[in-house]
Coordinates of C-alpha atoms in Angstrom, one line a residue:
Chain A
M1 CA 41.0 146.3 -62.7
R2 CA 44.0 147.3 -64.7
I3 CA 46.7 144.9 -65.5
T4 CA 49.9 145.3 -67.7
V5 CA 51.8 142.4 -68.8
P6 CA 55.3 142.2 -70.3
A7 CA 55.0 139.2 -72.9
G8 CA 57.1 137.2 -75.0
G9 CA 55.6 134.7 -77.5
V10 CA 53.8 131.4 -77.0
G11 CA 53.7 131.2 -73.3
A12 CA 52.5 134.7 -72.6
A13 CA 49.8 134.5 -75.4
R14 CA 48.3 131.3 -73.8
F15 CA 48.5 133.1 -70.5
L16 CA 47.0 136.2 -71.7
R17 CA 44.0 134.1 -73.4
G18 CA 43.4 132.5 -69.9
L19 CA 43.7 136.0 -68.2
R20 CA 41.1 137.6 -70.5
A21 CA 39.0 134.7 -69.8
A22 CA 39.6 134.7 -66.2
V23 CA 39.1 138.5 -65.4
P24 CA 37.0 139.6 -68.8
D25 CA 36.2 143.1 -67.7
A26 CA 39.7 143.8 -66.7
D27 CA 41.7 146.6 -68.8
I28 CA 44.7 144.8 -70.1
T29 CA 47.9 146.3 -71.8
V30 CA 50.5 143.9 -73.1
I31 CA 54.0 145.2 -73.6
G32 CA 55.6 142.8 -76.3
N33 CA 59.0 141.7 -76.8
T34 CA 60.4 143.2 -80.1
G35 CA 64.1 141.8 -79.7
D36 CA 63.1 138.6 -81.6
D37 CA 61.9 141.1 -84.8
F38 CA 64.1 140.3 -87.9
A39 CA 63.5 140.9 -91.5
P40 CA 63.8 137.7 -93.8
F41 CA 63.2 138.8 -97.3
G42 CA 63.1 142.3 -96.1
L43 CA 59.7 141.8 -94.5
H44 CA 59.4 143.1 -91.0
V45 CA 58.4 140.1 -88.6
C46 CA 57.6 140.5 -85.4
P47 CA 57.0 136.9 -84.0
D48 CA 56.0 138.0 -80.4
L49 CA 53.8 140.6 -81.3
D50 CA 52.1 138.1 -83.8
T51 CA 52.0 135.2 -81.6
V52 CA 49.8 137.4 -79.1
M53 CA 47.8 139.1 -81.8
Y54 CA 47.0 136.0 -83.6
T55 CA 46.3 133.8 -80.5
L56 CA 44.0 136.5 -78.8
G57 CA 42.3 137.3 -82.4
G58 CA 41.5 133.7 -82.9
G59 CA 43.9 133.0 -85.8
I60 CA 46.8 131.2 -84.3
S61 CA 47.6 127.6 -85.3
E62 CA 47.0 125.9 -81.9
E63 CA 49.1 123.0 -83.1
Q64 CA 52.4 125.0 -83.8
G65 CA 51.5 127.9 -80.9
W66 CA 52.7 130.4 -83.4
G67 CA 51.7 131.3 -87.1
R68 CA 48.3 131.1 -88.8
D69 CA 45.8 128.5 -88.7
G70 CA 45.2 127.0 -92.2
E71 CA 48.6 128.2 -93.6
S72 CA 49.8 127.5 -96.9
H73 CA 53.4 128.1 -98.2
V74 CA 53.4 129.3 -101.7
V75 CA 55.4 132.3 -101.4
L76 CA 58.1 130.6 -99.3
S77 CA 58.5 127.9 -101.8
E78 CA 58.7 130.2 -104.6
L79 CA 61.5 132.5 -103.0
A80 CA 63.5 129.1 -102.5
A81 CA 62.9 128.8 -106.3
Y82 CA 64.7 131.9 -106.7
G83 CA 67.4 130.4 -104.6
A84 CA 66.6 133.2 -101.8
G85 CA 66.5 132.5 -98.1
P86 CA 66.2 132.0 -95.2
G87 CA 64.0 129.0 -96.1
W88 CA 64.3 128.0 -92.4
F89 CA 62.0 130.4 -91.1
G90 CA 58.5 128.8 -91.7
L91 CA 56.7 131.9 -93.3
G92 CA 53.2 131.3 -94.3
D93 CA 51.1 133.1 -97.2
L94 CA 48.6 134.3 -94.5
D95 CA 51.2 135.4 -92.0
I96 CA 53.2 137.0 -94.9
A97 CA 50.3 139.3 -95.5
T98 CA 51.0 140.7 -92.2
H99 CA 54.4 141.5 -92.6
I100 CA 53.8 143.1 -96.1
L101 CA 51.3 145.6 -94.5
R102 CA 53.5 146.3 -91.6
T103 CA 56.7 146.7 -93.8
Q104 CA 54.8 149.1 -96.1
L105 CA 53.4 151.1 -93.1
L106 CA 56.9 151.4 -91.7
A107 CA 58.2 152.3 -94.9
E108 CA 55.8 155.0 -95.0
G109 CA 57.0 156.6 -91.7
R110 CA 54.4 155.0 -89.3
T111 CA 55.8 153.8 -86.0
L112 CA 55.8 150.0 -85.0
S113 CA 53.3 151.1 -82.5
E114 CA 51.2 152.7 -84.9
A115 CA 51.6 149.8 -87.5
T116 CA 50.4 147.1 -84.5
R117 CA 47.4 149.5 -84.0
V118 CA 46.8 149.0 -87.7
L119 CA 46.8 145.2 -87.5
C120 CA 45.1 144.9 -84.2
D121 CA 42.2 146.8 -85.9
R122 CA 41.4 143.8 -87.6
W123 CA 42.4 141.1 -84.9
Q124 CA 40.6 142.9 -81.9
P125 CA 43.0 140.9 -79.6
G126 CA 40.6 142.4 -76.6
V127 CA 43.8 143.9 -75.1
T128 CA 46.1 146.8 -76.1
L129 CA 49.2 145.5 -77.5
L130 CA 52.1 147.9 -77.4
P131 CA 55.6 147.1 -78.5
M132 CA 58.0 147.7 -75.8
S133 CA 59.7 150.1 -78.1
D134 CA 59.4 151.8 -81.5
D135 CA 63.4 151.8 -81.8
P136 CA 65.0 148.8 -83.1
V137 CA 66.0 146.3 -80.5
R138 CA 67.8 143.1 -82.1
T139 CA 68.7 140.0 -79.9
H140 CA 72.0 139.0 -80.7
V141 CA 73.6 135.6 -79.8
T142 CA 77.2 134.7 -79.5
V143 CA 77.8 131.2 -80.5
E144 CA 80.9 128.9 -81.3
L145 CA 80.3 127.8 -85.0
D146 CA 82.9 126.2 -87.4
G147 CA 85.6 126.7 -84.5
R148 CA 85.3 130.3 -83.8
D149 CA 82.9 132.7 -82.0
Q150 CA 80.3 133.9 -84.3
V151 CA 77.3 136.5 -83.8
V152 CA 73.9 135.5 -84.9
H153 CA 70.3 137.0 -84.9
F154 CA 68.4 135.4 -82.2
Q155 CA 66.2 133.7 -84.9
E156 CA 69.0 132.0 -86.4
W157 CA 70.1 130.5 -83.3
W158 CA 66.6 129.7 -82.0
V159 CA 64.9 128.5 -85.5
R160 CA 67.7 127.3 -87.6
L161 CA 70.1 126.0 -85.0
H162 CA 67.2 125.0 -82.6
A163 CA 69.4 126.7 -79.7
A164 CA 71.6 123.3 -80.0
V165 CA 74.8 125.4 -80.1
P166 CA 75.7 127.0 -76.4
A167 CA 75.4 130.6 -76.6
R168 CA 78.2 132.1 -75.1
K169 CA 76.6 135.4 -74.8
I170 CA 73.1 136.8 -75.5
E171 CA 72.8 140.5 -76.3
A172 CA 69.6 142.8 -76.9
V173 CA 71.5 145.2 -79.2
G174 CA 69.9 148.6 -79.1
A175 CA 68.0 148.0 -76.0
A176 CA 70.3 150.5 -73.9
T177 CA 69.5 153.3 -76.3
A178 CA 65.9 152.3 -77.0
K179 CA 62.7 154.6 -75.6
P180 CA 59.9 152.7 -74.3
A181 CA 57.1 152.9 -76.9
P182 CA 54.1 155.4 -76.4
G183 CA 52.0 154.3 -73.4
V184 CA 54.2 151.9 -72.0
I185 CA 55.3 153.6 -69.1
E186 CA 52.1 155.0 -68.7
A187 CA 50.3 151.6 -68.7
I188 CA 52.8 150.2 -66.1
D189 CA 52.0 153.3 -63.9
A190 CA 48.4 153.0 -64.2
A191 CA 48.2 149.4 -63.7
D192 CA 46.9 147.9 -60.5
F193 CA 49.6 145.2 -60.7
V194 CA 51.9 143.8 -63.2
L195 CA 52.0 140.0 -64.2
L196 CA 55.2 138.5 -65.7
P197 CA 53.5 135.3 -67.9
P198 CA 55.6 132.2 -68.1
S199 CA 57.9 133.9 -70.7
N200 CA 61.6 133.0 -71.3
P201 CA 63.1 135.2 -68.6
V202 CA 66.4 136.1 -70.8
V203 CA 65.1 136.9 -74.5
S204 CA 61.6 137.8 -73.7
T205 CA 61.0 139.4 -70.3
G206 CA 64.7 140.0 -70.0
V207 CA 64.8 142.1 -73.1
I208 CA 61.9 144.2 -72.3
L209 CA 63.3 144.9 -68.9
A210 CA 66.3 146.1 -70.6
V211 CA 64.8 148.9 -72.3
P212 CA 65.7 151.9 -69.9
G213 CA 62.8 152.9 -67.9
I214 CA 60.7 150.0 -67.9
A215 CA 62.3 147.8 -65.1
D216 CA 62.2 150.9 -62.8
A217 CA 58.6 151.5 -63.3
I218 CA 57.6 147.7 -63.2
R219 CA 59.6 147.7 -59.7
A220 CA 57.3 150.3 -58.4
K221 CA 54.4 148.3 -59.0
T222 CA 52.9 144.9 -57.4
V223 CA 54.5 142.4 -59.6
V224 CA 53.3 138.5 -59.7
G225 CA 55.4 136.2 -61.8
V226 CA 54.1 132.8 -63.3
S227 CA 57.3 130.5 -63.5
P228 CA 58.4 129.3 -67.1
I229 CA 60.1 126.6 -65.6
I230 CA 58.5 123.2 -64.2
G231 CA 60.3 120.5 -62.6
G232 CA 63.7 121.8 -63.8
A233 CA 62.7 122.2 -67.7
P234 CA 61.3 124.7 -69.8
V235 CA 57.4 124.4 -70.5
R236 CA 58.0 125.0 -74.0
G237 CA 60.9 126.1 -75.9
M238 CA 64.7 126.3 -74.9
A239 CA 64.7 128.4 -72.1
D240 CA 67.5 126.4 -70.3
A241 CA 69.7 127.2 -73.1
C242 CA 69.3 130.9 -72.6
L243 CA 69.4 130.5 -68.9
A244 CA 72.8 128.8 -69.1
A245 CA 74.4 131.6 -71.4
I246 CA 73.6 134.0 -68.3
G247 CA 74.7 131.6 -65.5
V248 CA 71.3 130.8 -64.0
Q249 CA 70.2 127.4 -63.2
T250 CA 67.0 126.0 -65.2
S251 CA 64.7 125.9 -62.0
A252 CA 61.9 127.8 -60.5
I253 CA 63.8 129.0 -57.7
A254 CA 66.6 130.1 -59.6
V255 CA 64.4 131.9 -62.2
G256 CA 62.4 133.6 -59.3
A257 CA 65.6 134.6 -57.6
H258 CA 67.1 136.0 -60.8
Y259 CA 64.2 138.3 -61.1
G260 CA 64.6 139.1 -57.4
A261 CA 62.7 140.4 -54.6
D262 CA 62.9 143.9 -55.6
L263 CA 61.0 143.2 -58.9
L264 CA 58.9 140.3 -57.7
D265 CA 56.2 140.3 -55.0
G266 CA 54.5 137.2 -55.9
W267 CA 55.8 133.9 -57.7
L268 CA 53.5 131.2 -58.9
V269 CA 55.2 127.7 -59.5
D270 CA 54.3 124.4 -60.4
D271 CA 53.3 121.8 -57.6
R272 CA 56.5 119.8 -58.7
D273 CA 58.2 123.0 -57.3
K274 CA 57.1 123.7 -54.2
D275 CA 60.5 123.4 -52.4
A276 CA 60.4 127.0 -53.7
V277 CA 57.6 128.1 -51.4
E278 CA 59.9 128.1 -48.5
A279 CA 63.3 128.5 -50.4
P280 CA 65.8 131.1 -48.7
E281 CA 66.6 132.4 -52.2
L282 CA 63.0 133.7 -52.5
A283 CA 63.0 135.3 -49.4
G284 CA 60.7 138.5 -49.5
I285 CA 58.6 136.9 -52.4
A286 CA 55.0 135.2 -51.8
V287 CA 55.5 131.9 -53.5
R288 CA 52.5 129.8 -54.3
N289 CA 52.2 126.6 -56.1
R290 CA 49.7 125.1 -58.1
P291 CA 49.4 123.0 -61.4
L292 CA 51.1 125.5 -64.2
Y293 CA 50.7 123.4 -67.4
M294 CA 48.3 125.6 -69.8
T295 CA 46.9 122.4 -71.4
S296 CA 43.8 124.3 -72.3
V297 CA 42.4 127.7 -72.2
A298 CA 40.1 126.8 -69.2
A299 CA 43.7 125.8 -67.4
S300 CA 45.2 128.8 -68.6
A301 CA 42.4 130.8 -66.9
E302 CA 42.9 129.2 -63.8
I303 CA 46.4 129.7 -63.5
A304 CA 45.9 133.6 -64.5
R305 CA 43.2 133.6 -61.9
A306 CA 45.4 132.4 -59.5
A307 CA 48.1 135.0 -60.5
V308 CA 45.7 137.5 -60.1
E309 CA 44.3 136.5 -56.6
L310 CA 48.1 136.4 -55.6
A311 CA 48.4 140.1 -56.8
L312 CA 45.4 141.0 -55.1
E313 CA 46.7 139.1 -51.9
V314 CA 50.2 140.9 -52.0
L315 CA 48.6 144.3 -52.9
Q316 CA 47.1 144.2 -49.3
Chain B
M1 CA 72.6 138.4 -135.7
R2 CA 72.0 141.0 -132.8
I3 CA 68.7 142.2 -132.3
T4 CA 67.5 144.8 -129.9
V5 CA 63.6 145.1 -128.8
P6 CA 62.0 148.0 -126.8
A7 CA 59.4 146.1 -125.2
G8 CA 56.0 146.6 -123.5
G9 CA 53.8 143.7 -121.9
V10 CA 51.9 141.1 -123.3
G11 CA 52.1 142.0 -127.2
A12 CA 56.0 142.3 -126.7
A13 CA 56.2 138.9 -124.8
R14 CA 54.5 137.1 -127.3
F15 CA 56.5 138.8 -130.2
L16 CA 59.5 137.9 -128.4
R17 CA 58.7 134.3 -127.5
G18 CA 58.1 133.9 -131.7
L19 CA 61.3 135.8 -132.4
R20 CA 63.5 133.7 -130.2
A21 CA 61.8 130.7 -132.2
A22 CA 62.3 132.3 -135.5
V23 CA 65.9 133.2 -135.0
P24 CA 67.4 131.0 -132.4
D25 CA 70.7 131.9 -132.6
A26 CA 70.3 135.6 -132.4
D27 CA 71.7 137.7 -129.7
I28 CA 68.3 139.3 -128.2
T29 CA 68.5 142.4 -125.9
V30 CA 65.2 143.6 -124.6
I31 CA 64.7 147.2 -123.4
G32 CA 61.7 146.8 -121.1
N33 CA 59.4 149.6 -120.4
T34 CA 59.1 150.5 -116.5
G35 CA 56.7 153.4 -116.7
D36 CA 54.1 151.0 -115.8
D37 CA 55.8 150.1 -112.5
F38 CA 54.0 150.8 -109.3
A39 CA 54.2 149.8 -105.5
P40 CA 51.1 148.2 -104.1
F41 CA 51.6 147.3 -100.4
G42 CA 54.9 148.6 -101.0
L43 CA 55.9 146.0 -103.2
H44 CA 58.0 146.8 -106.5
V45 CA 56.0 145.6 -109.4
C46 CA 57.4 145.8 -112.8
P47 CA 54.3 144.5 -115.0
D48 CA 56.1 144.9 -118.3
L49 CA 59.5 143.2 -117.2
D50 CA 57.6 140.2 -115.5
T51 CA 55.3 139.6 -118.3
V52 CA 58.5 139.2 -120.6
M53 CA 60.4 137.3 -118.2
Y54 CA 57.4 135.0 -117.3
T55 CA 56.5 134.4 -121.0
L56 CA 59.9 133.7 -122.2
G57 CA 61.0 131.7 -119.0
G58 CA 57.6 129.5 -119.4
G59 CA 55.8 130.8 -116.6
I60 CA 53.3 133.0 -117.8
S61 CA 49.5 132.5 -117.6
E62 CA 48.6 131.8 -121.1
E63 CA 45.2 132.4 -120.3
Q64 CA 45.8 136.0 -119.0
G65 CA 48.8 136.9 -120.9
W66 CA 50.2 138.1 -117.7
G67 CA 51.0 136.9 -114.3
R68 CA 51.8 133.2 -113.3
D69 CA 50.4 129.9 -114.3
G70 CA 48.6 127.8 -111.6
E71 CA 48.2 131.2 -109.5
S72 CA 46.7 131.3 -105.9
H73 CA 45.7 134.6 -104.3
V74 CA 46.1 133.8 -100.5
V75 CA 48.2 136.8 -99.6
L76 CA 46.0 139.5 -101.5
S77 CA 42.7 138.1 -100.0
E78 CA 44.6 138.4 -96.6
L79 CA 45.5 142.0 -97.2
A80 CA 42.0 142.5 -97.9
A81 CA 40.9 141.2 -94.7
Y82 CA 43.1 144.1 -93.1
G83 CA 41.1 146.6 -95.2
A84 CA 44.4 147.3 -97.3
G85 CA 44.4 148.0 -101.0
P86 CA 44.5 148.2 -103.8
G87 CA 42.8 145.2 -104.3
W88 CA 42.0 145.6 -107.9
F89 CA 45.5 144.5 -109.0
G90 CA 45.5 140.8 -109.1
L91 CA 48.5 140.0 -107.6
G92 CA 49.0 136.3 -107.0
D93 CA 50.9 134.4 -104.4
L94 CA 53.6 133.1 -107.1
D95 CA 54.0 136.6 -108.4
I96 CA 54.4 138.3 -104.9
A97 CA 57.3 136.2 -104.5
T98 CA 59.2 137.7 -107.4
H99 CA 57.9 141.2 -105.9
I100 CA 59.4 140.8 -102.3
L101 CA 62.6 139.5 -103.9
R102 CA 62.9 142.6 -106.1
T103 CA 62.0 144.9 -103.3
Q104 CA 64.3 143.5 -101.1
L105 CA 67.1 143.7 -103.6
L106 CA 66.3 147.3 -104.1
A107 CA 66.3 148.3 -100.6
E108 CA 69.4 146.6 -100.0
G109 CA 70.9 149.1 -102.5
R110 CA 70.8 147.0 -105.6
T111 CA 69.6 148.7 -109.0
L112 CA 66.6 147.7 -110.8
S113 CA 69.0 146.3 -113.4
E114 CA 70.8 143.9 -111.0
A115 CA 67.5 143.2 -109.3
T116 CA 66.3 142.2 -112.8
R117 CA 69.4 139.8 -113.6
V118 CA 68.9 138.1 -110.2
L119 CA 65.5 137.3 -111.3
C120 CA 66.3 136.3 -114.7
D121 CA 68.9 134.0 -113.4
R122 CA 66.0 132.0 -112.4
W123 CA 63.9 132.3 -115.5
Q124 CA 66.4 132.2 -118.2
P125 CA 64.4 133.9 -120.7
G126 CA 67.0 133.2 -123.4
V127 CA 67.3 137.1 -123.8
T128 CA 68.9 139.8 -122.1
L129 CA 66.3 141.5 -120.3
L130 CA 67.1 145.0 -119.3
P131 CA 64.8 147.8 -117.9
M132 CA 64.9 150.9 -119.9
S133 CA 66.3 152.8 -116.8
D134 CA 67.4 152.4 -113.1
D135 CA 65.8 155.7 -112.3
P136 CA 62.0 155.9 -111.7
V137 CA 59.9 156.5 -114.4
R138 CA 56.0 156.7 -113.5
T139 CA 53.2 157.0 -116.3
H140 CA 50.7 159.2 -115.2
V141 CA 47.5 159.8 -116.7
T142 CA 45.1 162.8 -116.1
V143 CA 41.3 161.8 -116.3
E144 CA 38.2 163.5 -115.2
L145 CA 36.9 162.0 -112.4
D146 CA 34.0 163.4 -109.9
G147 CA 33.6 166.4 -111.9
R148 CA 37.2 167.1 -112.1
D149 CA 40.7 166.7 -113.3
Q150 CA 42.7 164.1 -111.4
V151 CA 46.0 162.5 -112.0
V152 CA 46.2 158.9 -111.4
H153 CA 48.9 156.1 -112.0
F154 CA 48.7 154.5 -115.3
Q155 CA 47.9 151.2 -113.4
E156 CA 44.8 152.8 -111.9
W157 CA 43.7 153.9 -115.1
W158 CA 44.3 150.9 -117.0
V159 CA 43.3 148.1 -114.5
R160 CA 41.0 149.6 -112.0
L161 CA 39.3 152.2 -114.6
H162 CA 39.7 149.6 -117.5
A163 CA 40.5 152.9 -119.3
A164 CA 37.1 153.8 -119.6
V165 CA 37.5 157.3 -118.4
P166 CA 39.1 159.4 -121.4
A167 CA 42.5 160.3 -120.8
R168 CA 43.3 164.1 -121.1
K169 CA 47.1 163.9 -120.7
I170 CA 49.5 160.9 -120.3
E171 CA 53.0 161.7 -119.1
A172 CA 56.0 159.6 -118.3
V173 CA 56.9 161.3 -115.0
G174 CA 60.6 161.3 -114.5
A175 CA 61.3 160.3 -118.0
A176 CA 62.9 163.7 -119.0
T177 CA 65.7 163.6 -116.2
A178 CA 66.1 159.5 -116.4
K179 CA 69.3 158.0 -117.5
P180 CA 69.1 154.8 -119.9
A181 CA 70.1 151.7 -117.8
P182 CA 73.7 150.1 -118.2
G183 CA 73.7 148.5 -121.6
V184 CA 70.7 149.7 -123.1
I185 CA 72.5 152.4 -125.4
E186 CA 75.3 149.9 -126.0
A187 CA 72.7 147.2 -127.1
I188 CA 71.0 149.2 -129.5
D189 CA 74.4 150.5 -130.8
A190 CA 75.7 146.9 -131.2
A191 CA 72.5 145.8 -132.8
D192 CA 72.0 144.7 -136.5
F193 CA 68.4 146.3 -136.4
V194 CA 66.1 147.2 -134.0
L195 CA 62.6 145.7 -133.8
L196 CA 59.4 147.2 -132.6
P197 CA 56.9 144.7 -131.2
P198 CA 53.4 145.2 -131.5
S199 CA 53.4 147.1 -128.1
N200 CA 51.2 150.1 -127.2
P201 CA 52.7 153.0 -129.0
V202 CA 51.9 155.8 -126.2
V203 CA 52.5 153.9 -122.9
S204 CA 55.2 151.2 -124.0
T205 CA 57.3 152.1 -126.7
G206 CA 56.4 155.9 -126.3
V207 CA 57.8 155.7 -122.7
I208 CA 60.8 153.8 -123.7
L209 CA 61.7 156.3 -126.4
A210 CA 61.1 159.3 -124.0
V211 CA 64.2 158.4 -122.0
P212 CA 66.9 160.7 -123.3
G213 CA 69.3 159.0 -125.4
I214 CA 67.2 155.9 -126.3
A215 CA 65.3 157.6 -129.1
D216 CA 68.4 158.8 -130.7
A217 CA 70.3 155.8 -130.4
I218 CA 67.5 153.8 -132.2
R219 CA 67.0 156.6 -135.0
A220 CA 70.5 155.8 -136.1
K221 CA 69.6 152.0 -136.6
T222 CA 67.4 150.2 -138.9
V223 CA 64.2 149.7 -137.4
V224 CA 61.3 147.7 -138.2
G225 CA 58.1 148.1 -136.3
V226 CA 54.8 145.6 -136.2
S227 CA 51.5 147.4 -136.0
P228 CA 49.8 146.9 -132.7
I229 CA 46.6 148.2 -134.6
I230 CA 44.8 145.8 -136.9
G231 CA 41.8 146.9 -139.0
G232 CA 41.4 150.2 -136.7
A233 CA 41.4 148.7 -133.4
P234 CA 44.2 147.5 -130.8
V235 CA 45.0 143.7 -131.2
R236 CA 44.7 143.6 -127.2
G237 CA 44.8 146.1 -124.6
M238 CA 43.3 149.5 -124.7
A239 CA 45.8 151.3 -127.0
D240 CA 42.9 153.1 -128.5
A241 CA 42.4 155.0 -125.4
C242 CA 46.2 156.0 -125.3
L243 CA 46.1 157.3 -128.8
A244 CA 43.3 159.4 -128.5
A245 CA 45.2 161.1 -125.3
I246 CA 47.9 162.1 -127.7
G247 CA 45.6 162.9 -131.0
V248 CA 46.6 160.0 -133.2
Q249 CA 44.2 157.8 -134.9
T250 CA 44.1 154.1 -134.3
S251 CA 45.0 152.8 -137.2
A252 CA 47.9 151.3 -138.7
I253 CA 48.6 154.2 -140.9
A254 CA 48.4 156.7 -138.2
V255 CA 50.6 154.8 -135.7
G256 CA 53.4 154.2 -138.4
A257 CA 53.1 157.9 -139.3
H258 CA 53.3 158.9 -135.7
Y259 CA 56.6 156.9 -135.2
G260 CA 57.7 158.4 -138.8
A261 CA 60.1 157.8 -141.3
D262 CA 63.1 159.1 -139.2
L263 CA 62.5 156.3 -136.9
L264 CA 61.1 153.3 -138.9
D265 CA 62.6 152.0 -141.9
G266 CA 60.0 149.1 -142.1
W267 CA 56.6 148.7 -141.0
L268 CA 54.6 145.3 -140.9
V269 CA 50.8 145.5 -141.1
D270 CA 47.9 143.3 -141.2
D271 CA 46.3 142.1 -144.3
R272 CA 43.4 144.0 -143.2
D273 CA 45.4 147.3 -143.5
K274 CA 47.0 147.0 -146.7
D275 CA 46.0 150.2 -147.6
A276 CA 49.0 151.3 -145.8
V277 CA 51.4 149.8 -148.1
E278 CA 50.8 152.7 -150.6
A279 CA 49.8 155.2 -148.0
P280 CA 51.3 158.8 -148.5
E281 CA 51.7 159.4 -144.8
L282 CA 54.1 156.3 -144.7
A283 CA 56.4 157.7 -147.3
G284 CA 60.1 156.6 -147.1
I285 CA 58.8 153.4 -144.9
A286 CA 59.1 150.0 -146.3
V287 CA 55.5 148.9 -145.6
R288 CA 54.4 145.0 -146.0
N289 CA 51.3 143.5 -145.2
R290 CA 50.7 139.8 -143.9
P291 CA 48.7 138.3 -141.0
L292 CA 49.4 139.8 -137.6
Y293 CA 47.4 138.2 -134.9
M294 CA 49.7 135.9 -132.7
T295 CA 47.2 133.4 -132.0
S296 CA 50.2 130.5 -131.3
V297 CA 53.9 130.5 -130.8
A298 CA 53.9 129.5 -134.4
A299 CA 51.9 132.3 -135.6
S300 CA 54.2 134.7 -133.7
A301 CA 57.2 133.1 -134.9
E302 CA 56.1 133.9 -138.5
I303 CA 55.3 137.3 -137.9
A304 CA 58.9 137.7 -136.2
R305 CA 60.4 136.1 -139.0
A306 CA 58.8 138.5 -141.3
A307 CA 60.0 141.6 -139.4
V308 CA 63.4 140.1 -139.4
E309 CA 63.3 139.5 -143.1
L310 CA 62.0 143.1 -143.6
A311 CA 65.0 144.5 -141.5
L312 CA 67.5 142.4 -143.9
E313 CA 65.9 143.8 -146.8
V314 CA 65.7 147.5 -145.7
L315 CA 69.3 147.0 -144.4
Q316 CA 70.6 146.4 -147.9

């Protein structure tokens, strides 16, 4: 079975860990969002790719959901002693090694795909992890700060400002001219179906879909999504703040309708959102409800199994 | 009193610490060797500049003579887990923060002089620390390895091979076309005298002198050197292996004669080398002997004071 999964960070990583457990023989390709990438201290950091890689490779901090287990922060403290920032992005020493190596590989002329392969050679995530593009895409957020509109990098809004300042606009700069990374379109075309994990519909899945060619390729396939919204609130993170910026309600129905019937064939929602099953907004989409909290690897595997079963059902 | 000091690493740093103690009111400019610079993992490392900066700034590992006190090695171990090298260069986590910041500043278009100033803003070494040049100069060593001549970076020969493989040739690549960094010639011209600390005459002082304009400017000044050779052996390091490559004997007399009377006005040797005082090879140079082992800051200060006194004596 071949499954392709466009992925954001923590939610996607946990879903993928469940998927790998649910269908161990499946050939899984992950298309990682790179719109969150940024370069604190000149180090090329790929938060979403790394969260997937560390989670599937067994190196993740389970407590945080991102970053490395058993982390220390000597380098960051030392950079702070130099007065260098940003200090608000919690780069640990183990994690920094990943970024140093990636930055070195890129400086030597390797693509992000190639660098990702080198890093995965160590972590052996059990999936093929591809960046959505080797071209730079940066998610920028327009916020009102100090009485005027300012454009900040997504990470600054998300991590430093905790998305507490309303976003007026969210833009994936560079997406319109980015090319899908080698293997991305091929992996979608070759897939039996595509699964959308419970990632942020705007800044994760939305950014991946903004790379020309990817959305069209996905629309041609059977697609089942897992709602990142449960009972009117994001399972994790601040997806509500992102949805507000694009005028979409924070509900399983609204997010399903935002993806739409021309993308989605199936939509998995939580039991609390079972009104979505018969919702007219989701006409043409097979909606199923079940518990969606990924409280353990076993729970994630059950959710992933339900997504696979729904995909196989709508495939027929 | 204005003093300018071309400096290598550990020997120069300890001498400078003594000099600062001996003449606390002096205005000291240090011209640091950058031929040893290299870029493990793409990080721009300046071993000599950093050794001077850390030693004078109070952050040095006294035990090693280089690197930071209280150092850990999380990042390097982690890079090794990725199979990335070189693992033989003992980069600690605190030290890596320095290199990350320097690399970032250089990538942003700052010069090495500017980056050095930013780093020294924190360390406050009490001297003006200038790189010899903002242009890249790399000391390469030709050695016989695996039965054939191979060119390796100085650090590989020095650190990985412990200079145990004889050097056939030592070359400061880029030196001939490098320009002295801003302020270097001015600091020499404005100095009351120049002191040569007990640095490696070939790969430290020799490389600085190879940058066009620096040797000429120094020759025009009163210059007093401190012998890095005591009793026929280097005080520290493997200067003998470097001297052999250029056909100079490992003796206080031979090194003094190598610099020559047109550069040196005074030459400080150890009591064990008092035969140098009357040596015909050193005709025209005022040679004095005294204990030269820098066993403590106080001992270094006494040596520095003797060098200053000799400079003032020959100035008259």
